[in-house]
Coordinates of C-alpha atoms in Angstrom, one line a residue:
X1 CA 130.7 101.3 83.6
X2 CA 129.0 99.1 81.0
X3 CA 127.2 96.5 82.9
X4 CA 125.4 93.4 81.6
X5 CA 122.3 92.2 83.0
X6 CA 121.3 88.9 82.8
X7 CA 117.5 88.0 83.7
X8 CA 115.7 84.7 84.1
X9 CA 113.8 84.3 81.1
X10 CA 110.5 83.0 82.7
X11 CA 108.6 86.4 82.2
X12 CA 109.2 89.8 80.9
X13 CA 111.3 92.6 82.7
X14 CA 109.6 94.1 84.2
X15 CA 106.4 90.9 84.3
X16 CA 103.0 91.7 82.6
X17 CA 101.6 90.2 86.2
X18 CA 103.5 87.9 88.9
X19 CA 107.1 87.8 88.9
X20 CA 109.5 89.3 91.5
X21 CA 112.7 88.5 90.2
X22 CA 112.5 90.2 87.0
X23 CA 110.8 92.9 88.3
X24 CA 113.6 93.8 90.6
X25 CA 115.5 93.5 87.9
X26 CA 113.6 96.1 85.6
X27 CA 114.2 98.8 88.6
X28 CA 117.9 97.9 88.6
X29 CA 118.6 98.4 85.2
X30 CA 116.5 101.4 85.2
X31 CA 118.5 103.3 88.2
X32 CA 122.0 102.2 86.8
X33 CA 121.2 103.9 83.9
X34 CA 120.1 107.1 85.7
X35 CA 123.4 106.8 87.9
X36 CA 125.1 107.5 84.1
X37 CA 126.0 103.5 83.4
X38 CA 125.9 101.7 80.6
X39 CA 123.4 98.9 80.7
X40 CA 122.7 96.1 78.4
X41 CA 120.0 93.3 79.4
X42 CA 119.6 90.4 78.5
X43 CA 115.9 89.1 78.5
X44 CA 113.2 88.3 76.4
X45 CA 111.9 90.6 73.5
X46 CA 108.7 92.3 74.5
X47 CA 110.9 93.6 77.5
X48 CA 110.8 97.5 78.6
X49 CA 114.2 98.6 79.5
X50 CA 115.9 102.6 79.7
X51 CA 119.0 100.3 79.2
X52 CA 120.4 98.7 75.6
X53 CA 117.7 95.3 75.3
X54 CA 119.3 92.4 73.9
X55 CA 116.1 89.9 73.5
X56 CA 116.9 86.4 73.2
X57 CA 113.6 85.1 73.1
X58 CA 110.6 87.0 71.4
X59 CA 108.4 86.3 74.6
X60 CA 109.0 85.0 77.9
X61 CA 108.5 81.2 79.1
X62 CA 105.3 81.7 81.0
X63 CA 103.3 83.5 78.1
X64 CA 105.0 83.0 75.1
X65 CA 103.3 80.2 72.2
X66 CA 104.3 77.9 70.9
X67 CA 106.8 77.0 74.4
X68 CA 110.2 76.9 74.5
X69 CA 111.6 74.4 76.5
X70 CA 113.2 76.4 78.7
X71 CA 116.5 74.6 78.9
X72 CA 117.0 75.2 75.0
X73 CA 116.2 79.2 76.4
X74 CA 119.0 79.5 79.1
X75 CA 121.7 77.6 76.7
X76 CA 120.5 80.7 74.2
X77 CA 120.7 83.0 77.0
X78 CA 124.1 82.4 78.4
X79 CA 125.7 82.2 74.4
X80 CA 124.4 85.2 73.7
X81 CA 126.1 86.7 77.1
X82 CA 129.5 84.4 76.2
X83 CA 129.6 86.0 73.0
X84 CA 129.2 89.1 73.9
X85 CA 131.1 89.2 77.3
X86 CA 134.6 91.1 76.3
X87 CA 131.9 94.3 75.6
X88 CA 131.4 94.5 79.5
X89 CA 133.1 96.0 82.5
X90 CA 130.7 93.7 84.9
X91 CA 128.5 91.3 84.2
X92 CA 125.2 90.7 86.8
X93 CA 123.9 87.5 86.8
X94 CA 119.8 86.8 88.3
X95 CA 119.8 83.1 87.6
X96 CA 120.7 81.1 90.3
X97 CA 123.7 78.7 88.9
X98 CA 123.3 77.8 85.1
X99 CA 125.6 80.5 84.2
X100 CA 128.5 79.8 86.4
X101 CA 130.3 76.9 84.3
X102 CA 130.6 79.4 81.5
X103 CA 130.5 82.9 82.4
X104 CA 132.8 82.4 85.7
X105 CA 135.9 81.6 83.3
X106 CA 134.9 84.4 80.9
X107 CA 137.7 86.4 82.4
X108 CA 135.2 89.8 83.3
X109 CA 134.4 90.6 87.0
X110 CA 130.9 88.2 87.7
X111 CA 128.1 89.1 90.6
X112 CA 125.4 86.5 90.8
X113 CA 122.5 87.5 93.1
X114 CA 120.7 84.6 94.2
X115 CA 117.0 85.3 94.7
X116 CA 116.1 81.8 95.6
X117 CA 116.1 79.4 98.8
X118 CA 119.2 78.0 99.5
X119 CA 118.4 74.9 101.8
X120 CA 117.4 72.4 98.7
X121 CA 119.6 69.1 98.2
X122 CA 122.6 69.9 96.1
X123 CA 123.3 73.6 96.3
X124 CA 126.4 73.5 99.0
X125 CA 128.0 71.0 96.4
X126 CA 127.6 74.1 93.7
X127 CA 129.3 76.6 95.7
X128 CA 132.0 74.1 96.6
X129 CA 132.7 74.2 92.7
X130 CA 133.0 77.7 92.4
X131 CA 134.8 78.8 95.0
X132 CA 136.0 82.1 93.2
X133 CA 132.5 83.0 92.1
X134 CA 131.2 86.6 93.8
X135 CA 127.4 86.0 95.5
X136 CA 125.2 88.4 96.9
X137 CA 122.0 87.3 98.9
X138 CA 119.0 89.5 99.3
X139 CA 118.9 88.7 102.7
X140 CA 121.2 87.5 105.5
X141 CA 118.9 84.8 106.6
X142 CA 119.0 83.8 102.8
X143 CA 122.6 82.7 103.2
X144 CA 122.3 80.7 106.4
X145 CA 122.5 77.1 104.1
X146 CA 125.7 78.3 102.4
X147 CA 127.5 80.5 104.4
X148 CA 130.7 79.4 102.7
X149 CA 129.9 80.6 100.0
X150 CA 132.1 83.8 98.8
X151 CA 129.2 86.4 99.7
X152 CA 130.6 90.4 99.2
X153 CA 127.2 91.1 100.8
X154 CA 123.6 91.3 100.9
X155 CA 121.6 94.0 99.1
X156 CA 117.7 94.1 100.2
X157 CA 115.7 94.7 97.2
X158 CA 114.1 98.2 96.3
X159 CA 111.3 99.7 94.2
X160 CA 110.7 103.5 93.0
X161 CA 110.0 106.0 95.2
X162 CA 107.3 107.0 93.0
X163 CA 105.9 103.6 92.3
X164 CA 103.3 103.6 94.7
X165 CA 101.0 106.4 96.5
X166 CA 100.8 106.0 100.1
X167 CA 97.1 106.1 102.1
X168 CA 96.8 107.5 105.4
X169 CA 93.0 105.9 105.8
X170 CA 93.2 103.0 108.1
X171 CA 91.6 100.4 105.4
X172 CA 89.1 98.3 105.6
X173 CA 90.1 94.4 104.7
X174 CA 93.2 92.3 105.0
X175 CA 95.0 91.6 102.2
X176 CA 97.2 88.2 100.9
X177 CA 99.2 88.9 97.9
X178 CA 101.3 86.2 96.1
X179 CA 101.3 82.5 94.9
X180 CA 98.2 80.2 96.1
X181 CA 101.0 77.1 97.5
X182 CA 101.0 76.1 100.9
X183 CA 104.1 77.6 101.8
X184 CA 102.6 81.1 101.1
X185 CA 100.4 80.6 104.2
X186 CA 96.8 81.2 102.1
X187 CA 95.0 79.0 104.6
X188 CA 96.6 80.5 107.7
X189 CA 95.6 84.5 106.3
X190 CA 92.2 83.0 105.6
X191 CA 91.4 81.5 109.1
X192 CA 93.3 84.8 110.6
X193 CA 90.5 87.2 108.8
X194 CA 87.8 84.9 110.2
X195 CA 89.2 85.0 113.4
X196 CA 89.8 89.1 113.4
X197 CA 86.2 89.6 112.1
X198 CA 87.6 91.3 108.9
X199 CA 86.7 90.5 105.1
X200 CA 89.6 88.9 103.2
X201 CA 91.1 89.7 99.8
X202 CA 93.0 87.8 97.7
X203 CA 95.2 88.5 95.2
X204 CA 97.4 86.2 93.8
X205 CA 98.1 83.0 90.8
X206 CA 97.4 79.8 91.0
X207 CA 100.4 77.7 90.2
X208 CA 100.2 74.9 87.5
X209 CA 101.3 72.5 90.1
X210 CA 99.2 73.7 92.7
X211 CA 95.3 73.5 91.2
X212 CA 94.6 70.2 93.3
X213 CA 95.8 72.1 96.6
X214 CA 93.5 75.1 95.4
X215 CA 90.6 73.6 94.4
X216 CA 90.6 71.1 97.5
X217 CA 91.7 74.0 100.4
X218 CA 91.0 77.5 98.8
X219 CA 88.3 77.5 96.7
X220 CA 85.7 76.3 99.4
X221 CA 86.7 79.2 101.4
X222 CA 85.7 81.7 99.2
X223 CA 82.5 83.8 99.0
X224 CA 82.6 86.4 97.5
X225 CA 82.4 88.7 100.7
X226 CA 84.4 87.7 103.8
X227 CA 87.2 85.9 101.3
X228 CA 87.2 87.0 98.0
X229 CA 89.7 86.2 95.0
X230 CA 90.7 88.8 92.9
X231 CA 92.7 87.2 90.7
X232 CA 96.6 88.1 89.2
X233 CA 97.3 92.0 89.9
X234 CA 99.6 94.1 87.1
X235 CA 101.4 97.1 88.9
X236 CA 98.2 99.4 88.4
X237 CA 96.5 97.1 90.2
X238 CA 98.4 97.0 93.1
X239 CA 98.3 100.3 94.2
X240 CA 94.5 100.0 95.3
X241 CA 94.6 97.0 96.7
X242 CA 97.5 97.7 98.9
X243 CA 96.6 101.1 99.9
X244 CA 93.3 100.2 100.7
X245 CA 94.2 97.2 103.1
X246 CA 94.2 97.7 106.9
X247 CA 97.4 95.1 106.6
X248 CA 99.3 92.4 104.6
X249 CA 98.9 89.2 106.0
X250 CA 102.4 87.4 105.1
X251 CA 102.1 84.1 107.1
X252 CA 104.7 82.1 105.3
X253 CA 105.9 78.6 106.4
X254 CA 109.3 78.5 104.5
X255 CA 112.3 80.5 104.3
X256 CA 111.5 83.5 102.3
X257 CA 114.5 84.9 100.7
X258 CA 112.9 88.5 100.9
X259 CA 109.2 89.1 100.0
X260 CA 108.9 91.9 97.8
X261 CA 105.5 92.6 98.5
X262 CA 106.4 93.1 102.3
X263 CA 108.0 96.2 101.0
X264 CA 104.9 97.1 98.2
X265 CA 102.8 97.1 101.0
X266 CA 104.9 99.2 103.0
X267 CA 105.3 101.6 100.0
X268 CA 101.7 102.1 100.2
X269 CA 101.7 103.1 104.2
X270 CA 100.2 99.6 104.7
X271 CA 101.5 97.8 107.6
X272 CA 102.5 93.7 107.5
X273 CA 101.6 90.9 110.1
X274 CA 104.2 88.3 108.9
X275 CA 105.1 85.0 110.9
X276 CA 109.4 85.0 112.1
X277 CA 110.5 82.6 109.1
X278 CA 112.6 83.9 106.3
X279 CA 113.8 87.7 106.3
X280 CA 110.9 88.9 107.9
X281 CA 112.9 90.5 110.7
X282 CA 115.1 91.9 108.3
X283 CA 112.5 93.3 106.3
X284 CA 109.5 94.3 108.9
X285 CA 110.4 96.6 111.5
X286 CA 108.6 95.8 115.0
X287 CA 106.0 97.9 115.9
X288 CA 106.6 100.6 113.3
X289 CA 106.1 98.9 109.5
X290 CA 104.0 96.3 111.1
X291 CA 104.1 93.0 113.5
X292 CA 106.0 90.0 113.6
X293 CA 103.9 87.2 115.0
X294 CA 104.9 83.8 116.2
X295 CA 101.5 82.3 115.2
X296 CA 97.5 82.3 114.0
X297 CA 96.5 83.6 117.5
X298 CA 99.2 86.0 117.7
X299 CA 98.8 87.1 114.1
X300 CA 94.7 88.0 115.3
X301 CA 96.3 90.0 118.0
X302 CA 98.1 92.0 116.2
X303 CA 95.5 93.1 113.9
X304 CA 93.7 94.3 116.6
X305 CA 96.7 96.5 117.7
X306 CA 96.7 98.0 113.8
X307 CA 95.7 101.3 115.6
X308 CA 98.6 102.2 116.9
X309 CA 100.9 102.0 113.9
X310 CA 101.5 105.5 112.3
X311 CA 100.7 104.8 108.6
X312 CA 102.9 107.8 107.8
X313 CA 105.9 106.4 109.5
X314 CA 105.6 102.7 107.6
X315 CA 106.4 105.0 104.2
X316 CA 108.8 106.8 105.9
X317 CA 110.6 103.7 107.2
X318 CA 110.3 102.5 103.2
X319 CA 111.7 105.0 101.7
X320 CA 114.9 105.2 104.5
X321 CA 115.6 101.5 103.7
X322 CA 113.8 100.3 100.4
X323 CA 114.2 102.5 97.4
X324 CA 115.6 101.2 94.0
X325 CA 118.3 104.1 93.7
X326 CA 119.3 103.1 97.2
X327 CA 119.6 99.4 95.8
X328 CA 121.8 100.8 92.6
X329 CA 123.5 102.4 94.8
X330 CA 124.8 99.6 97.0
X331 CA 125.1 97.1 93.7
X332 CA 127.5 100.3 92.0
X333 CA 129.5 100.0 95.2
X334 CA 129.7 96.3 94.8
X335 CA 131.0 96.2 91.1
X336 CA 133.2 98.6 91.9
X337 CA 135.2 96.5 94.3
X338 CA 134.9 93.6 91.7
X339 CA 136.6 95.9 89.3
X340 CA 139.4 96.9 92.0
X341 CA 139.3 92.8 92.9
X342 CA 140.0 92.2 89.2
X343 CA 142.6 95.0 88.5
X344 CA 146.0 93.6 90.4
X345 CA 145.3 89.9 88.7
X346 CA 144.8 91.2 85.4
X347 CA 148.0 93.9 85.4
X348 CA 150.1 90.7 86.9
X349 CA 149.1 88.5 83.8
X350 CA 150.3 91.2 81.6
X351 CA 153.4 91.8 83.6
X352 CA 154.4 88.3 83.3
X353 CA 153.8 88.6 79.0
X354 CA 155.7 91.9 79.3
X355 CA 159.0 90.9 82.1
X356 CA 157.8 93.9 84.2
X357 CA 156.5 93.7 87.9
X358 CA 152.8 94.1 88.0
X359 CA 151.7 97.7 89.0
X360 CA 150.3 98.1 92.5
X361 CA 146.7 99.2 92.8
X362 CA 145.7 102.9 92.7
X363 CA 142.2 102.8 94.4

């Protein structure tokens, strides 16, 4: 198939540092093209792609000087798709709902994955619009908000097999990895480490918006030895930290659509203690890739019972359920079925130009 694959244009695919989405976009494109497809993304220049790269900014948003305003970006983005749209056999959308007025009428099958939350204030009025439109969420729970939306089904992110080397030492520090916002739970993993008698490492951005709640709530908190801040972590630098944690703290307060690094972590042999919000229970399996806590006294608990998970068995358990090929493989399944969707309507429009009864599908 030749597949188009559209990517937010905030950061680079795959990111320089922070930035799920387009990194779980980087591993798609990747493994579509080992499956023998023909992929073309769309996404900014100084992008690294095994696929065809059509760059329609020189940098990303984030880093690139001077700024584009980044509605100027996605009007850019979705022409150059539009334009191009008759070259494709599927087109994959990553960005939410900006493309849907255009690209839904294009006339070629459209999946949107929606990495997002989908409880904010105006969203179920979208999906009333486009009733026709094919979504996949990247977790069940992710749906809950819309579930009349036309969902063909959920597809839990995956990385390389390969990515990450896995550690069978126990580790010696708990580790938070992500944005510095409240939601993330920075305050909770801080006062959980004091509480379990273990150093504390950080890794992770500080929002623009969010400096006032960091200086005011994090900042204070660090030392340099029971908390420290490492900063922003590229790939390279993951691997360390992860593999060298007794656990990933994930004590999030909103509805997580997935949490890649739940999975980074478990790529690594590293166990999670993660609060039940989100797709944690889709994601974390009880007792084996780590523990699913109700709260700050239950997440202490738990790291105390870090002993009896079987490091070996958390990668194990990663690379049953959280692989990219096993992610390309389940999205090639998917556009497949758009293609067979889009097959009966397209031979009936030519059977009415033509006076012939439309063909039944061969599958």
């Amino acid at each position: 198939m030749r597949i188009a694959q559209i990517a937010p244009l905030a950061e680079s695919v795959p990111p320089k540092l922070y930035g799920g989405t387009e990194r779980v976009v980087a591993w798609l494109v990747d493994e579509l093209v080992e499956l023998g497809h023909e992929v073309i993304l769309f996404a900014s220049g100084d992008s690294r792609t095994r696929g065809e790269l059509h760059a329609v900014l020189p940098r990303p948003l984030r880093l690139g000087r001077p700024r584009v305003d980044p509605n100027t970006a996605c009007t850019l983005l979705i022409e150059a798709v539009s334009r191009r749209a008759g070259d494709f056999d599927v087109i994959h959308a990553h960005i939410d709902w900006l493309h849907l007025p255009t690209l839904s009428r294009s006339g070629i099958p459209l999946l949107t994955t929606l990495h997002g939350r989908l409880d904010l204030p105006g969203i179920g009025e979208v999906v009333r619009q486009f009733r026709e439109a094919y979504f996949v969420s990247i977790s069940d729970n992710q749906r809950t908000p819309v579930e009349d939306a036309n969902w063909c089904g959920t597809v839990h992110h995956g990385l390389p097999a390969n990515l990450f080397r896995p550690s069978d030492a126990p580790g010696s520090y708990l580790a938070f990895l992500g944005r510095l916002t409240p939601d993330k739970g920075p305050e909770d993993a801080i006062r959980i480490a004091r509480a379990a008698g273990m150093p504390l490492r950080i890794a992770a951005k500080v929002p623009r918006g969010e400096t006032g709640y960091f200086k005011k709530h994090i900042q204070p908190e660090i030392d340099g030895a029971r908390v420290e801040l490492v900063g922003e972590v590229d790939e390279r630098g993951k691997q360390p930290f992860l593999s060298g944690a007794a656990a990933l703290l994930f004590p999030i307060k909103w509805p997580e659509p997935f949490g890649l690094v739940m999975i980074e972590a478990m790529a690594c042999g590293t166990p999670v203690i993660a609060y039940r919000a989100g797709s944690v229970p889709e994601v974390v399996d009880e007792g084996v890739t780590g523990f699913i806590v109700e709260n700050e006294a239950e997440a202490v608990r738990a790291v105390k019972e870090l002993a009896r998970i079987d490091r070996r068995k958390v990668r194990a358990r990663f690379e049953e359920r959280f692989t990219s090929d096993r992610m390309a493989r389940t999205y090639e399944t998917h556009y497949r079925r758009l293609l067979a969707a889009a097959r009966p309507a397209r031979l009936s429009v030519a059977s009415e130009h033509l006076g012939t009864p439309a063909s039944p599908l061969v599958p």
